[in-house]
Amino acid sequence: RRVFSETDSSRTAGATPIFTQFAALLAAVGRSVGQAGERVVGGILAKPGVLPYDMIMIDVGRELGVVPGLLVLAPGDAPIGTVVESARGVAKVRLFSSAGEKHEALIGESALPIELRGIGGGAFSAEIPREAGIVPGDLVYWPESPLRALGIVERLEGDETDPLARAYIRYRTPLFELRWVEVEISAPSDMPGMEISVSHETTSSAQ
C-alpha cells in the first residue's frame, strides 16, 4: 500500500469527506481487474455506525472494475446492496435495507412476490397475506436468476383476524459479523487509470 499524491487524491473530488480520506490512503496491490461474470472480493473498512444510514465501505475500487451499480453479495451468495461510489482502492456500498429503500423480492417455498421496505440496521418489513402460510425462518430471495436468498423472516406481527401480516426480515448474515463481501462484475470495466468523479451529481474523466 502507498499514500496517494495530491494528484491521486484530487481524483475523488465531489466525494464525502470520509470517503475521500479512505481513497487518499488506500490502494489495492497485487489484484487483477475483474472481468464480466467474475467477482472481486473486498474487505470491509467501515460499517453503519461509522458511515451514515445502511452503508459499508470496502477496500476495492475502480482499478479492479468496481463501479457504481454493481451488485454486492455477503458470504453465502446473499445479495445485500449495490455500489454507489467508487475511486481507486475504495468503494461505498448502499445496502438494500437502507431506510426508505423499496425492492421487489420473493418469499417462502412458493416464491410469493413481495415488496421489501428497508427500515435500517440490516432489516426490512413487508406486508404478507396470512393465507400464504409464511412463518419465521422462511427465506426471502432476490428476484433474479439464479435465485439467491438475501434474508430470513424473523417474526410476524398483526391481528390474527387481519388478512395481512407484517413480516420483519433481516439479512442472513448480521451486519456486525460481516468482514468481507463480493462485488459481481456485470460489465466490462474501465481500464485502470481512467478515474471519474464519485459525486452522485457529476461525472467526468480524469485529465
PDB file of C-alpha atoms in Angstrom:
ATOM      1  CA  ARG A   1       0.000   0.000   0.000  1.00  0.00           C
ATOM      2  CA  ARG A   2       1.125   3.568  -0.569  1.00  0.00           C
ATOM      3  CA  VAL A   3      -0.037   7.058   0.265  1.00  0.00           C
ATOM      4  CA  PHE A   4      -1.580   8.826  -2.716  1.00  0.00           C
ATOM      5  CA  SER A   5      -0.060  12.014  -4.081  1.00  0.00           C
ATOM      6  CA  GLU A   6      -2.114  15.199  -4.258  1.00  0.00           C
ATOM      7  CA  THR A   7      -2.880  14.334  -7.886  1.00  0.00           C
ATOM      8  CA  ASP A   8      -4.233  10.928  -6.857  1.00  0.00           C
ATOM      9  CA  SER A   9      -6.457  12.302  -4.100  1.00  0.00           C
ATOM     10  CA  SER A  10      -7.833  15.037  -6.349  1.00  0.00           C
ATOM     11  CA  ARG A  11      -9.467  12.335  -8.471  1.00  0.00           C
ATOM     12  CA  THR A  12     -12.053  11.810  -5.755  1.00  0.00           C
ATOM     13  CA  ALA A  13     -13.339  15.378  -5.984  1.00  0.00           C
ATOM     14  CA  GLY A  14     -17.004  15.544  -5.027  1.00  0.00           C
ATOM     15  CA  ALA A  15     -16.868  12.616  -2.615  1.00  0.00           C
ATOM     16  CA  THR A  16     -17.895  12.824   1.011  1.00  0.00           C
ATOM     17  CA  PRO A  17     -15.023  13.686   3.429  1.00  0.00           C
ATOM     18  CA  ILE A  18     -14.734  10.218   4.986  1.00  0.00           C
ATOM     19  CA  PHE A  19     -14.822   8.602   1.534  1.00  0.00           C
ATOM     20  CA  THR A  20     -12.100  10.939   0.246  1.00  0.00           C
ATOM     21  CA  GLN A  21      -9.978  10.202   3.319  1.00  0.00           C
ATOM     22  CA  PHE A  22     -10.060   6.453   2.693  1.00  0.00           C
ATOM     23  CA  ALA A  23      -9.494   6.917  -1.040  1.00  0.00           C
ATOM     24  CA  ALA A  24      -6.431   9.042  -0.320  1.00  0.00           C
ATOM     25  CA  LEU A  25      -4.903   6.422   1.985  1.00  0.00           C
ATOM     26  CA  LEU A  26      -5.745   3.087   0.343  1.00  0.00           C
ATOM     27  CA  ALA A  27      -4.741   1.485  -2.952  1.00  0.00           C
ATOM     28  CA  ALA A  28      -5.167  -2.180  -3.855  1.00  0.00           C
ATOM     29  CA  VAL A  29      -1.904  -4.005  -4.582  1.00  0.00           C
ATOM     30  CA  GLY A  30      -1.426  -7.253  -6.483  1.00  0.00           C
ATOM     31  CA  ARG A  31      -5.035  -7.684  -7.635  1.00  0.00           C
ATOM     32  CA  SER A  32      -6.171  -8.051 -11.244  1.00  0.00           C
ATOM     33  CA  VAL A  33      -9.002  -6.133 -12.872  1.00  0.00           C
ATOM     34  CA  GLY A  34     -12.307  -8.026 -12.671  1.00  0.00           C
ATOM     35  CA  GLN A  35     -13.907  -9.107 -15.942  1.00  0.00           C
ATOM     36  CA  ALA A  36     -17.604  -9.540 -16.739  1.00  0.00           C
ATOM     37  CA  GLY A  37     -19.010 -12.575 -14.925  1.00  0.00           C
ATOM     38  CA  GLU A  38     -16.289 -12.584 -12.285  1.00  0.00           C
ATOM     39  CA  ARG A  39     -16.336 -11.432  -8.674  1.00  0.00           C
ATOM     40  CA  VAL A  40     -13.978  -9.216  -6.744  1.00  0.00           C
ATOM     41  CA  VAL A  41     -13.543  -9.824  -3.008  1.00  0.00           C
ATOM     42  CA  GLY A  42     -13.406  -6.710  -0.838  1.00  0.00           C
ATOM     43  CA  GLY A  43     -12.625  -6.341   2.832  1.00  0.00           C
ATOM     44  CA  ILE A  44     -14.891  -4.057   4.845  1.00  0.00           C
ATOM     45  CA  LEU A  45     -13.278  -0.823   6.023  1.00  0.00           C
ATOM     46  CA  ALA A  46     -16.307   0.808   7.657  1.00  0.00           C
ATOM     47  CA  LYS A  47     -19.871  -0.187   8.568  1.00  0.00           C
ATOM     48  CA  PRO A  48     -23.047   1.520   9.781  1.00  0.00           C
ATOM     49  CA  GLY A  49     -22.205   3.467  12.895  1.00  0.00           C
ATOM     50  CA  VAL A  50     -19.164   4.984  11.240  1.00  0.00           C
ATOM     51  CA  LEU A  51     -20.979   5.696   7.968  1.00  0.00           C
ATOM     52  CA  PRO A  52     -24.475   7.181   7.741  1.00  0.00           C
ATOM     53  CA  TYR A  53     -27.531   5.031   7.094  1.00  0.00           C
ATOM     54  CA  ASP A  54     -27.015   1.431   5.932  1.00  0.00           C
ATOM     55  CA  MET A  55     -23.719   1.911   4.139  1.00  0.00           C
ATOM     56  CA  ILE A  56     -20.448  -0.002   4.096  1.00  0.00           C
ATOM     57  CA  MET A  57     -17.049   0.902   2.671  1.00  0.00           C
ATOM     58  CA  ILE A  58     -14.820  -1.714   1.029  1.00  0.00           C
ATOM     59  CA  ASP A  59     -11.149  -1.800   0.047  1.00  0.00           C
ATOM     60  CA  VAL A  60     -11.542  -2.421  -3.690  1.00  0.00           C
ATOM     61  CA  GLY A  61     -12.278   0.213  -6.313  1.00  0.00           C
ATOM     62  CA  ARG A  62     -12.286   1.278  -9.937  1.00  0.00           C
ATOM     63  CA  GLU A  63      -8.901  -0.195 -10.779  1.00  0.00           C
ATOM     64  CA  LEU A  64     -10.452  -3.634 -10.228  1.00  0.00           C
ATOM     65  CA  GLY A  65     -13.610  -2.887 -12.221  1.00  0.00           C
ATOM     66  CA  VAL A  66     -15.724  -1.942  -9.190  1.00  0.00           C
ATOM     67  CA  VAL A  67     -18.066   0.808 -10.409  1.00  0.00           C
ATOM     68  CA  PRO A  68     -21.445   2.216  -9.292  1.00  0.00           C
ATOM     69  CA  GLY A  69     -24.433  -0.035  -9.946  1.00  0.00           C
ATOM     70  CA  LEU A  70     -22.733  -3.389  -9.368  1.00  0.00           C
ATOM     71  CA  LEU A  71     -24.369  -5.973  -7.102  1.00  0.00           C
ATOM     72  CA  VAL A  72     -22.665  -6.741  -3.775  1.00  0.00           C
ATOM     73  CA  LEU A  73     -23.008 -10.110  -2.029  1.00  0.00           C
ATOM     74  CA  ALA A  74     -22.343 -11.268   1.524  1.00  0.00           C
ATOM     75  CA  PRO A  75     -20.838 -14.686   2.315  1.00  0.00           C
ATOM     76  CA  GLY A  76     -23.289 -17.404   1.309  1.00  0.00           C
ATOM     77  CA  ASP A  77     -24.067 -15.749  -2.043  1.00  0.00           C
ATOM     78  CA  ALA A  78     -26.532 -13.353  -0.418  1.00  0.00           C
ATOM     79  CA  PRO A  79     -27.275 -10.066  -2.253  1.00  0.00           C
ATOM     80  CA  ILE A  80     -27.087  -7.160   0.196  1.00  0.00           C
ATOM     81  CA  GLY A  81     -26.685  -3.952  -1.806  1.00  0.00           C
ATOM     82  CA  THR A  82     -25.100  -2.080  -4.700  1.00  0.00           C
ATOM     83  CA  VAL A  83     -22.004   0.036  -5.234  1.00  0.00           C
ATOM     84  CA  VAL A  84     -22.893   3.747  -5.195  1.00  0.00           C
ATOM     85  CA  GLU A  85     -19.442   5.390  -5.230  1.00  0.00           C
ATOM     86  CA  SER A  86     -16.007   4.197  -6.267  1.00  0.00           C
ATOM     87  CA  ALA A  87     -12.498   5.535  -6.581  1.00  0.00           C
ATOM     88  CA  ARG A  88      -9.063   3.971  -6.639  1.00  0.00           C
ATOM     89  CA  GLY A  89      -8.750   1.393  -3.861  1.00  0.00           C
ATOM     90  CA  VAL A  90     -12.106   2.077  -2.216  1.00  0.00           C
ATOM     91  CA  ALA A  91     -15.859   1.893  -2.858  1.00  0.00           C
ATOM     92  CA  LYS A  92     -19.020   2.704  -0.962  1.00  0.00           C
ATOM     93  CA  VAL A  93     -21.996   0.314  -0.904  1.00  0.00           C
ATOM     94  CA  ARG A  94     -25.598   1.192  -0.110  1.00  0.00           C
ATOM     95  CA  LEU A  95     -27.432  -1.733   1.479  1.00  0.00           C
ATOM     96  CA  PHE A  96     -30.905  -2.725   0.318  1.00  0.00           C
ATOM     97  CA  SER A  97     -32.019  -2.361   3.940  1.00  0.00           C
ATOM     98  CA  SER A  98     -31.398   1.414   3.943  1.00  0.00           C
ATOM     99  CA  ALA A  99     -34.431   3.189   5.398  1.00  0.00           C
ATOM    100  CA  GLY A 100     -36.899   4.110   2.674  1.00  0.00           C
ATOM    101  CA  GLU A 101     -35.460   1.724   0.066  1.00  0.00           C
ATOM    102  CA  LYS A 102     -38.034  -0.459  -1.723  1.00  0.00           C
ATOM    103  CA  HIS A 103     -37.218  -3.632  -3.642  1.00  0.00           C
ATOM    104  CA  GLU A 104     -39.122  -6.489  -5.196  1.00  0.00           C
ATOM    105  CA  ALA A 105     -38.407  -9.895  -3.680  1.00  0.00           C
ATOM    106  CA  LEU A 106     -39.776 -13.438  -3.376  1.00  0.00           C
ATOM    107  CA  ILE A 107     -40.627 -15.158  -0.109  1.00  0.00           C
ATOM    108  CA  GLY A 108     -41.099 -18.741   1.050  1.00  0.00           C
ATOM    109  CA  GLU A 109     -41.134 -22.058  -0.798  1.00  0.00           C
ATOM    110  CA  SER A 110     -43.880 -20.756  -3.090  1.00  0.00           C
ATOM    111  CA  ALA A 111     -41.713 -17.774  -4.129  1.00  0.00           C
ATOM    112  CA  LEU A 112     -44.530 -15.323  -3.358  1.00  0.00           C
ATOM    113  CA  PRO A 113     -43.770 -11.842  -4.817  1.00  0.00           C
ATOM    114  CA  ILE A 114     -43.495  -9.132  -2.140  1.00  0.00           C
ATOM    115  CA  GLU A 115     -42.213  -5.587  -1.747  1.00  0.00           C
ATOM    116  CA  LEU A 116     -39.362  -5.257   0.723  1.00  0.00           C
ATOM    117  CA  ARG A 117     -39.095  -1.951   2.573  1.00  0.00           C
ATOM    118  CA  GLY A 118     -35.784  -1.103   4.162  1.00  0.00           C
ATOM    119  CA  ILE A 119     -36.048   0.036   7.781  1.00  0.00           C
ATOM    120  CA  GLY A 120     -32.330   0.330   8.557  1.00  0.00           C
ATOM    121  CA  GLY A 121     -29.978  -1.732  10.664  1.00  0.00           C
ATOM    122  CA  GLY A 122     -29.914  -4.581   8.156  1.00  0.00           C
ATOM    123  CA  ALA A 123     -33.689  -5.119   8.455  1.00  0.00           C
ATOM    124  CA  PHE A 124     -36.794  -4.950   6.276  1.00  0.00           C
ATOM    125  CA  SER A 125     -40.546  -5.100   6.599  1.00  0.00           C
ATOM    126  CA  ALA A 126     -43.132  -6.451   4.160  1.00  0.00           C
ATOM    127  CA  GLU A 127     -46.896  -6.977   4.027  1.00  0.00           C
ATOM    128  CA  ILE A 128     -47.682 -10.696   3.651  1.00  0.00           C
ATOM    129  CA  PRO A 129     -51.073 -12.385   3.044  1.00  0.00           C
ATOM    130  CA  ARG A 130     -51.752 -14.609   6.049  1.00  0.00           C
ATOM    131  CA  GLU A 131     -53.148 -17.291   3.781  1.00  0.00           C
ATOM    132  CA  ALA A 132     -49.662 -17.664   2.241  1.00  0.00           C
ATOM    133  CA  GLY A 133     -48.597 -19.554   5.364  1.00  0.00           C
ATOM    134  CA  ILE A 134     -45.303 -17.687   5.797  1.00  0.00           C
ATOM    135  CA  VAL A 135     -43.626 -18.411   9.145  1.00  0.00           C
ATOM    136  CA  PRO A 136     -40.460 -17.262  10.940  1.00  0.00           C
ATOM    137  CA  GLY A 137     -37.441 -18.929   9.391  1.00  0.00           C
ATOM    138  CA  ASP A 138     -38.722 -18.758   5.806  1.00  0.00           C
ATOM    139  CA  LEU A 139     -36.224 -17.370   3.320  1.00  0.00           C
ATOM    140  CA  VAL A 140     -36.541 -14.232   1.203  1.00  0.00           C
ATOM    141  CA  TYR A 141     -34.988 -14.276  -2.280  1.00  0.00           C
ATOM    142  CA  TRP A 142     -33.570 -11.688  -4.659  1.00  0.00           C
ATOM    143  CA  PRO A 143     -35.846 -11.987  -7.747  1.00  0.00           C
ATOM    144  CA  GLU A 144     -33.153 -12.569 -10.367  1.00  0.00           C
ATOM    145  CA  SER A 145     -31.633 -15.695 -11.856  1.00  0.00           C
ATOM    146  CA  PRO A 146     -30.005 -17.524 -10.229  1.00  0.00           C
ATOM    147  CA  LEU A 147     -32.365 -17.316  -7.260  1.00  0.00           C
ATOM    148  CA  ARG A 148     -30.355 -16.298  -4.175  1.00  0.00           C
ATOM    149  CA  ALA A 149     -31.547 -15.882  -0.584  1.00  0.00           C
ATOM    150  CA  LEU A 150     -30.875 -12.424   0.823  1.00  0.00           C
ATOM    151  CA  GLY A 151     -32.779 -12.634   4.087  1.00  0.00           C
ATOM    152  CA  ILE A 152     -34.811 -14.617   6.567  1.00  0.00           C
ATOM    153  CA  VAL A 153     -38.181 -13.945   8.220  1.00  0.00           C
ATOM    154  CA  GLU A 154     -37.580 -13.056  11.853  1.00  0.00           C
ATOM    155  CA  ARG A 155     -41.136 -12.529  13.070  1.00  0.00           C
ATOM    156  CA  LEU A 156     -44.710 -11.742  12.024  1.00  0.00           C
ATOM    157  CA  GLU A 157     -46.887  -9.091  13.633  1.00  0.00           C
ATOM    158  CA  GLY A 158     -50.523  -8.040  13.376  1.00  0.00           C
ATOM    159  CA  ASP A 159     -54.023  -9.087  14.429  1.00  0.00           C
ATOM    160  CA  GLU A 160     -54.764 -12.716  13.606  1.00  0.00           C
ATOM    161  CA  THR A 161     -58.075 -11.611  12.077  1.00  0.00           C
ATOM    162  CA  ASP A 162     -56.394  -9.288   9.549  1.00  0.00           C
ATOM    163  CA  PRO A 163     -55.834 -10.666   6.047  1.00  0.00           C
ATOM    164  CA  LEU A 164     -52.318  -9.206   6.017  1.00  0.00           C
ATOM    165  CA  ALA A 165     -49.454  -9.686   8.448  1.00  0.00           C
ATOM    166  CA  ARG A 166     -46.365  -7.530   8.715  1.00  0.00           C
ATOM    167  CA  ALA A 167     -43.219  -9.586   8.336  1.00  0.00           C
ATOM    168  CA  TYR A 168     -39.897  -8.405   9.726  1.00  0.00           C
ATOM    169  CA  ILE A 169     -36.915  -9.684   7.807  1.00  0.00           C
ATOM    170  CA  ARG A 170     -33.177  -9.492   8.403  1.00  0.00           C
ATOM    171  CA  TYR A 171     -30.110 -10.348   6.388  1.00  0.00           C
ATOM    172  CA  ARG A 172     -28.901 -13.922   6.780  1.00  0.00           C
ATOM    173  CA  THR A 173     -25.532 -12.595   7.965  1.00  0.00           C
ATOM    174  CA  PRO A 174     -25.829  -9.842  10.642  1.00  0.00           C
ATOM    175  CA  LEU A 175     -24.081  -6.621   9.596  1.00  0.00           C
ATOM    176  CA  PHE A 176     -21.798  -6.616  12.629  1.00  0.00           C
ATOM    177  CA  GLU A 177     -20.445 -10.027  11.593  1.00  0.00           C
ATOM    178  CA  LEU A 178     -19.518  -9.009   8.044  1.00  0.00           C
ATOM    179  CA  ARG A 179     -15.775  -8.968   7.361  1.00  0.00           C
ATOM    180  CA  TRP A 180     -15.762  -9.178   3.568  1.00  0.00           C
ATOM    181  CA  VAL A 181     -18.114  -9.092   0.582  1.00  0.00           C
ATOM    182  CA  GLU A 182     -18.011  -9.925  -3.122  1.00  0.00           C
ATOM    183  CA  VAL A 183     -18.739  -7.489  -5.954  1.00  0.00           C
ATOM    184  CA  GLU A 184     -20.268  -9.070  -9.025  1.00  0.00           C
ATOM    185  CA  ILE A 185     -18.697  -7.650 -12.178  1.00  0.00           C
ATOM    186  CA  SER A 186     -21.546  -7.463 -14.693  1.00  0.00           C
ATOM    187  CA  ALA A 187     -19.980  -5.369 -17.470  1.00  0.00           C
ATOM    188  CA  PRO A 188     -16.504  -4.695 -18.864  1.00  0.00           C
ATOM    189  CA  SER A 189     -14.710  -2.314 -16.538  1.00  0.00           C
ATOM    190  CA  ASP A 190     -12.858   0.873 -17.366  1.00  0.00           C
ATOM    191  CA  MET A 191      -9.151   0.484 -17.879  1.00  0.00           C
ATOM    192  CA  PRO A 192      -7.045   1.241 -14.785  1.00  0.00           C
ATOM    193  CA  GLY A 193      -6.204   4.901 -14.551  1.00  0.00           C
ATOM    194  CA  MET A 194      -9.467   6.091 -16.084  1.00  0.00           C
ATOM    195  CA  GLU A 195     -10.869   7.784 -12.998  1.00  0.00           C
ATOM    196  CA  ILE A 196     -14.194   9.597 -12.671  1.00  0.00           C
ATOM    197  CA  SER A 197     -15.664  11.827 -10.023  1.00  0.00           C
ATOM    198  CA  VAL A 198     -17.551   9.860  -7.379  1.00  0.00           C
ATOM    199  CA  SER A 199     -20.131  12.605  -6.902  1.00  0.00           C
ATOM    200  CA  HIS A 200     -23.713  11.437  -7.486  1.00  0.00           C
ATOM    201  CA  GLU A 201     -24.378  14.629  -9.429  1.00  0.00           C
ATOM    202  CA  THR A 202     -21.484  14.832 -11.853  1.00  0.00           C
ATOM    203  CA  THR A 203     -19.032  12.507 -13.514  1.00  0.00           C
ATOM    204  CA  SER A 204     -16.013  13.418 -15.606  1.00  0.00           C
ATOM    205  CA  SER A 205     -12.895  11.761 -16.974  1.00  0.00           C
ATOM    206  CA  ALA A 206      -9.637  12.446 -15.220  1.00  0.00           C
ATOM    207  CA  GLN A 207      -7.404  14.797 -17.106  1.00  0.00           C
TER     208      GLN A 207
END
